[in-house]
Each structure stands twice: as C-alpha cells, then as structure tokens.
Coordinates of C-alpha atoms and ligand atoms in Angstrom, one line a residue:
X1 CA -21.3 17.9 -43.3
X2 CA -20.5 19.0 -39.9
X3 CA -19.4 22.4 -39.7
X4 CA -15.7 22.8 -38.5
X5 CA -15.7 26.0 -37.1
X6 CA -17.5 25.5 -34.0
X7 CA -15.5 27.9 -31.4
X8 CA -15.7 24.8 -29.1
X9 CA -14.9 22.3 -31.7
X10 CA -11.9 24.6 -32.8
X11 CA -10.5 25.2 -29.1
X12 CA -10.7 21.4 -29.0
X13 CA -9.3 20.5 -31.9
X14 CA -6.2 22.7 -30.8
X15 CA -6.3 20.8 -27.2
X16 CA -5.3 17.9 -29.0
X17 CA -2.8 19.1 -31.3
X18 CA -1.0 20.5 -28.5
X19 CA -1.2 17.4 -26.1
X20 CA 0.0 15.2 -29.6
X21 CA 2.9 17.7 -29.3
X22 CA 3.3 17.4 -25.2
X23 CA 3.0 13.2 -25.9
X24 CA 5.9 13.1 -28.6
X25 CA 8.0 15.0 -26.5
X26 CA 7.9 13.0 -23.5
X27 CA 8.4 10.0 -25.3
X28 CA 11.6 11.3 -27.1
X29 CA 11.8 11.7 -23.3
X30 CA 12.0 8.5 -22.1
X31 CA 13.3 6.7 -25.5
X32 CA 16.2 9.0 -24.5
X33 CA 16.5 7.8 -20.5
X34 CA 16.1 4.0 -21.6
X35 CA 19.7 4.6 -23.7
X36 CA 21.3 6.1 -21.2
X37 CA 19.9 3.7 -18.3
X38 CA 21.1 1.0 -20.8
X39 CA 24.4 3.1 -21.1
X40 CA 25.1 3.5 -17.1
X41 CA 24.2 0.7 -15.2
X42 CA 20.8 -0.7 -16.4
X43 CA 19.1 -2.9 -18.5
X44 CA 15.3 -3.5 -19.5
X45 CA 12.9 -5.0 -21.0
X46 CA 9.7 -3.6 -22.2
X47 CA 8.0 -4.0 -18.7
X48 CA 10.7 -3.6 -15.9
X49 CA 14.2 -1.7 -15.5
X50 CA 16.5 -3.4 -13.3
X51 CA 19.6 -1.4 -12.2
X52 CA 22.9 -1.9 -9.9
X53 CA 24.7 0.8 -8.5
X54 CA 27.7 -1.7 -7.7
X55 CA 26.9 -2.3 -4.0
X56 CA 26.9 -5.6 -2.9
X57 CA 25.5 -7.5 0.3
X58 CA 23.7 -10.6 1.4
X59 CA 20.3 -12.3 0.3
X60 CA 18.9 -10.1 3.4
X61 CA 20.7 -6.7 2.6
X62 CA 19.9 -6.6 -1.2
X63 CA 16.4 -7.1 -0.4
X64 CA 16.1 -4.6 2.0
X65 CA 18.5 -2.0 -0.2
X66 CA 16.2 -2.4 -3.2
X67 CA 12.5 -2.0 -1.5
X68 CA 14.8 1.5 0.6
X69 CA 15.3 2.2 -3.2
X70 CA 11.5 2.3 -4.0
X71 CA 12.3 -1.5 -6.1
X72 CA 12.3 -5.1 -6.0
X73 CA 15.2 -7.6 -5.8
X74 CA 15.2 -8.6 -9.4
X75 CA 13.4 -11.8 -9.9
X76 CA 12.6 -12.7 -13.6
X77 CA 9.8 -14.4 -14.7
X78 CA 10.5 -14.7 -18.6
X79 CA 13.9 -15.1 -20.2
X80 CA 14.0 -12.1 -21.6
X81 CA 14.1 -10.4 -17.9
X82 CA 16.7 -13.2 -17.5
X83 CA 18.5 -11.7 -19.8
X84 CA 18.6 -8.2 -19.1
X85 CA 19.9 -9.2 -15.7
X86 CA 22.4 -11.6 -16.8
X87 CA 24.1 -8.4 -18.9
X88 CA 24.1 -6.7 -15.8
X89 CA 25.8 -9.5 -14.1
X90 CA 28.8 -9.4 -16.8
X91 CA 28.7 -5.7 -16.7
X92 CA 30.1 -6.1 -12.4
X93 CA 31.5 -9.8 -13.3
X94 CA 29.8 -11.0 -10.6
X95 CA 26.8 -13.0 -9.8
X96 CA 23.6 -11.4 -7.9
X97 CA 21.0 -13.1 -5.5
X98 CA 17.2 -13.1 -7.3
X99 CA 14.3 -12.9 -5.0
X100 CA 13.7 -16.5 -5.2
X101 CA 14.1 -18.7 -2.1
X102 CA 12.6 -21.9 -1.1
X103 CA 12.8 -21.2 2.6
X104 CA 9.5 -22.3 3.1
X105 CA 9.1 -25.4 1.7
X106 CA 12.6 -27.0 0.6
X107 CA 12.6 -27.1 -2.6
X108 CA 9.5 -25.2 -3.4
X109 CA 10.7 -21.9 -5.1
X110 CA 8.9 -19.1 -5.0
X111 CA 8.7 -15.2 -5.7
X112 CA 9.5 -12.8 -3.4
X113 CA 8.5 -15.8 -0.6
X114 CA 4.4 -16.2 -1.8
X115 CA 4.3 -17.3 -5.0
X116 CA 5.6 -20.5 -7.2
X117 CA 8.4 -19.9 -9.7
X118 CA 6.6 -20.2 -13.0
X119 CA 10.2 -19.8 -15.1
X120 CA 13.6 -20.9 -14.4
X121 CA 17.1 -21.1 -15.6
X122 CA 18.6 -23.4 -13.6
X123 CA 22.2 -24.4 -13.9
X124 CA 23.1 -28.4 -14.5
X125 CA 22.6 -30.6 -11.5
X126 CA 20.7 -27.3 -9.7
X127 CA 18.7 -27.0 -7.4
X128 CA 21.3 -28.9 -5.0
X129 CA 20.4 -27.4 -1.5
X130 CA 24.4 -28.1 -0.6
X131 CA 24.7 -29.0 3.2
X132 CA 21.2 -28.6 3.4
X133 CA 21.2 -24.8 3.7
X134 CA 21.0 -23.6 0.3
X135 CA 17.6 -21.5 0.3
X136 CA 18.4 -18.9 -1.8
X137 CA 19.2 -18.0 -5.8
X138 CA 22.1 -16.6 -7.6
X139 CA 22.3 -15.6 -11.4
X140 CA 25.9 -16.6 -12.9
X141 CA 27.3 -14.4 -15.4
X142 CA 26.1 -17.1 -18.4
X143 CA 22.7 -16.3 -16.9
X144 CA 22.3 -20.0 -15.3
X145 CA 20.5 -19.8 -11.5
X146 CA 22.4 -21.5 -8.9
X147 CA 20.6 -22.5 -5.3
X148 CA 22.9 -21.1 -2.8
X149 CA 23.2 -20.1 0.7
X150 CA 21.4 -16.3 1.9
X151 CA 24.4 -15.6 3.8
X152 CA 27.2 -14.5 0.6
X153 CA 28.4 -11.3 -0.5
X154 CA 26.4 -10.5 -4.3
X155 CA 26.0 -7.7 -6.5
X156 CA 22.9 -5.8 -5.6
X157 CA 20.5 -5.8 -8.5
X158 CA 17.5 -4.1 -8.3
X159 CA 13.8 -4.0 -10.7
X160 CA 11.7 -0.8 -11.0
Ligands
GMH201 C1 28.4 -28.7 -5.0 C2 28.6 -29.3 -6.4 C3 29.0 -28.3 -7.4 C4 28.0 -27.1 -7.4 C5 27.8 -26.6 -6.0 C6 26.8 -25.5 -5.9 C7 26.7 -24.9 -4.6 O1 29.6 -28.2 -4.5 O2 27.5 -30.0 -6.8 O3 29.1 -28.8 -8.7 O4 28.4 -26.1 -8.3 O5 27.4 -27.6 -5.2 O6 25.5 -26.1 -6.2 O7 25.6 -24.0 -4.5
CA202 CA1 16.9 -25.3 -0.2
CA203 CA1 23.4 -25.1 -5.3

C-alpha cells in the first residue's frame, strides 16, 4: 500500500482540498448571479445569457449596441433560447429584432448574415416580406417571429 505521507503527496493532497473549497465557492458564485440576472433584466439558458437594459433602436442600432456591449443581438437557435428571450420580451411588453435577416438572398434567413437558420418560430402566414422590404426578424411577446422591416423602433436584447 502506498504510503500516504509523502511530504509531496501531502502538500498535494491539501492543493486539492483547497481548490475543491475555491471551486464550490465560485459556483455558489455564479448560481447566485444567474438569480439575480434572472431577477433584473435577464434570462438564460444553460449556454447563453441574454439581457435588455430597456433601450430600444433599429435592426442597425441594436446590433451595433450589443457587439459595443461585448454581445451579440440575440438570435436563438433552439426553443429554449426562444424562450428565454420571449420572457424578456413580456418583461418590456414589446417585441425585439433577432439577428436574423434575409438581406442577402430574399427569403434565405440566416444568422448574424453567414449562416442558414437551422430553427425557427415563425408566426402564421410568416415569412411575408410586406412591400417587398421586410429583411429583418422580430420576436412577439407569444414568442412567434415576424419578418419585418430593419428600419422600426425595438427593444434592444442582447446574448453573452
Ligand atoms: C400583412 C398581413 C398581416 C401581417 C403583416 C406582417 C408585417 O400586413 O399579412 O397579417 O401581420 O403583414 O407580416 O410584417
Ligand atoms: Ca425579405
Ligand atoms: Ca412580415
């Protein structure tokens, strides 16, 4: 039997024991943030934290407000990051522009202008590229996407 009393082995031993301690503490930590995120303004799901501070703008302006912030526009890809956006959405009662647009190719949708939508949540009769200039997405507050012109006034949602 391996002897346990190693001056290395010990020191080690007490290395871990203390980063075990560091580890729990941080993620009391964050366990802590994520309620009060959820609390304040935000909403997440395992993987990304979207957030509003209640400022609103154009397709153009909440782009360019949430990669100044360090984030994305909020563009979900499963319906669970559909979700978490849609309770921000009922939070402000208003809807918000995803980073969605088929300016490319009408009616090609696609992330953050490169890649193909591969989830959706269109509302009934949607996409419907009104007047022939809707290129953009909004979320409703029942979570439904709508096809809209870049050019409205939304709430500003942002993913970290
Ligand atoms: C048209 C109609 C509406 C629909 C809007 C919307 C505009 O006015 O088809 O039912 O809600 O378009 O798609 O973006
Ligand atoms: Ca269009
Ligand atoms: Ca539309």
């Amino acid at each position: 039997k391996a002897e346990c009393c190693i001056t290395e082995v010990k020191h080690l031993q007490n290395q871990i024991r203390n980063l075990q301690g560091q580890l729990k503490s941080l993620q009391d930590i964050i366990n802590k943030k994520h309620k009060v995120e959820d609390f304040i303004n935000g909403s997440q799901t395992n993987e990304k934290l979207f957030a509003a501070n209640g400022s609103a703008g154009d397709y153009k302006t909440s782009k360019a407000t949430c990669s100044q912030a360090g984030g994305h526009l909020a563009s979900p890809r499963t319906s669970s990051e559909n979700g978490a956006i849609q309770r921000i959405i009922q939070r402000y009662n208003k809807a918000a522009y995803l980073d969605i647009n088929d300016m490319q190719t009408e009616g090609i949708f696609k992330y953050q202008s490169v890649e193909v939508i591969g989830y959706a949540n269109w509302a009934p009769g949607e996409p419907n590229d009104t007047g022939g200039e809707e290129d953009c997405v909004e979320m409703y507050t029942d979570g439904r996407w709508n096809d809209r012109s870049c050019g409205e006034e939304r709430l500003i949602i942002c993913e970290f």
